[in-house]
Structures are given as structure tokens and as C-alpha cells.
Amino acid sequence: MRSFENKTIETMFSVAQLQEKVSELGQKIEKDYSNSEAELVLIGVLKGSFIFLADLVRAIDLPLSVDFIGVSSYGDATESSGKVTITHPLSKSIEGKNIILVEDIVDTGITMAALLPMLEKEKPASIKVCTLLEKPSRRKADVPMAYIGFSVPDQFVLGYGLDFAGHFRNLPFIGVNKTDG
Ligand code: IMP
Ligand code: MG
């Protein structure tokens, strides 16, 4: 338990657990792409992935570049609608490149299921998803995930990039708000 922004946060994954998982994912990616000809580009889905992506790229000892894409999906406050809009475009063409799309969490899967075909139209050499977290019990759309950090129960998680109403991204670990009332 830790107090942060006057809330009581219970740890789900500690800083050490996150570091260990990120280095494991980085090593897997390094192994999978070490003999690949095409340029490797890691694309972070804004904003939740920015901390995970920053740590992940430092765990991959290969030439690579980084880009970001912003998406928003309209629906009620707690669930994606399936209508995904690009709010921040990629800065460079992904044609002929090996793409790893980096997400903080795949929840219903609706965002990724809409984003993947949009990116596939741009003819990358390959495209895979790397997500730090996933909530299998909430899945509504099928998303092929090549790299998964942790599966989590149906609880709203915060920290390490993940927000609640824009806050808590700077919490160094992943936790759950246990504040009463
Ligand atoms: P999906 O389209 O339902 O898979 O939603 C994915 C997006 O919803 C993620 O990229 C997050 O930004 C957000 N999200 C889903 N669950 C959580 C959570 O438990 N904490 C913080 N953000 C979440
Ligand atoms: Mg997100």
C-alpha cells in the first residue's frame, strides 16, 4: 500500500517486477528480430504506453526507431466504442518496415482491433502487438498479441503510464486504487 495523490494504492506489480518483465520482453523481441532485414520501428500508442516504451527500447539491443500514434475511441467513459479516430498521426511512413505496436493495456481489444487494419493498409513488412498488460475477461474483439507482459483481473489499474482521468501516470509501479468511498 502506498499513498499517492491522497489515494491509497495497492501494489499489483512492483518496480522490480516491471523491470524484470520489460527486460524479458526486450530479450524476446531482440531474438525475434535479430536476423530481420527490414527496419524495426516501435510505435507507442499515446499516451499510456510512453513509460513502458521508454523502458522497453532500452532492453532491445538492435537498431530501431520510435514513433507514436494517438488514438481516441468514443463511447461511454469506461468503454471503447469501436469508432477509433487517429488524433496524432505517425511521423513517417511504415511501408516495408517491421512494426511493433506498443500498448499499455489491451482491455476490450476494440482499440487495437480497429487500429491494426488501419496500419496494415500502409503495407508494413510485418506488424505485431506488444502490450504490457491485458484483461482477458473483458475481451470483445480478437487481437493477435505477440508479446504480453502480464494478464490482469478485471480491475482498473493505474501507474507506469496508465492513468485515471489523466493522473497517476507517474506512479512508478502498477496498482489499484483502494481508497474507501
Ligand atoms: P480497449 O479498446 O478496451 O482495449 O481499451 C484500451 C485502452 O483503454 C487502453 O489503451 C487504456 O488507455 C484504457 N484502459 C483500459 N483499461 C484500463 C485500466 O485498467 N487502467 C487504465 N487505462 C485503461
Ligand atoms: Mg492506451
CSV table of C-alpha atoms and ligand atoms in Angstrom, one decimal, residues 45-46 48 73 78-80 103-112 135 138-139 152 155-158 162-164 169, ligand 1:
chain,number,residue,atom,x,y,z
A,45,VAL,CA,0.1,4.2,-28.6
A,46,LEU,CA,-0.3,7.5,-26.8
A,48,GLY,CA,-0.5,5.2,-21.8
A,73,SER,CA,-12.3,5.9,-29.2
A,78,THR,CA,-15.3,3.4,-19.3
A,79,GLU,CA,-15.5,1.5,-22.5
A,80,SER,CA,-14.3,1.9,-26.1
A,103,GLU,CA,0.3,-0.6,-25.8
A,104,ASP,CA,-0.1,-0.2,-22.1
A,105,ILE,CA,-3.2,-2.4,-21.8
A,106,VAL,CA,-5.5,-4.4,-24.1
A,107,ASP,CA,-8.8,-4.3,-22.4
A,108,THR,CA,-11.8,-5.0,-24.6
A,109,GLY,CA,-9.4,-5.1,-27.6
A,110,ILE,CA,-11.6,-2.7,-29.5
A,111,THR,CA,-8.9,-0.1,-29.9
A,112,MET,CA,-6.3,-2.5,-31.2
A,135,LYS,CA,-7.5,-8.1,-19.3
A,138,ARG,CA,-13.0,-8.2,-20.8
A,139,ARG,CA,-12.1,-9.1,-24.4
A,152,VAL,CA,-4.6,-8.9,-15.0
A,155,GLN,CA,-9.8,-4.2,-12.0
A,156,PHE,CA,-8.9,-0.7,-13.0
A,157,VAL,CA,-5.2,-0.3,-12.8
A,158,LEU,CA,-3.0,2.8,-12.6
A,162,LEU,CA,-1.6,4.2,-17.1
A,163,ASP,CA,-4.0,6.9,-16.0
A,164,PHE,CA,-7.2,7.6,-14.2
A,169,ARG,CA,0.8,8.1,-14.9
B,1,IMP,P1,-9.7,-1.3,-25.2
B,1,IMP,O1,-10.1,-0.7,-26.6
B,1,IMP,O2,-10.9,-1.6,-24.4
B,1,IMP,O3,-8.8,-2.5,-25.3
B,1,IMP,O4,-9.1,-0.2,-24.4
B,1,IMP,C1,-7.8,0.1,-24.4
B,1,IMP,C2,-7.4,1.4,-23.7
B,1,IMP,O5,-8.3,1.7,-22.6
B,1,IMP,C3,-6.0,1.3,-23.1
B,1,IMP,O6,-5.0,1.6,-24.0
B,1,IMP,C4,-6.1,2.2,-21.9
B,1,IMP,O7,-5.8,3.5,-22.3
B,1,IMP,C5,-7.5,2.2,-21.5
B,1,IMP,N1,-7.7,1.3,-20.3
B,1,IMP,C6,-8.3,0.1,-20.3
B,1,IMP,N2,-8.3,-0.5,-19.1
B,1,IMP,C7,-7.6,0.4,-18.3
B,1,IMP,C8,-7.2,0.3,-16.9
B,1,IMP,O8,-7.4,-0.6,-16.1
B,1,IMP,N3,-6.5,1.4,-16.5
B,1,IMP,C9,-6.1,2.5,-17.3
B,1,IMP,N4,-6.5,2.5,-18.6
B,1,IMP,C10,-7.2,1.5,-19.1
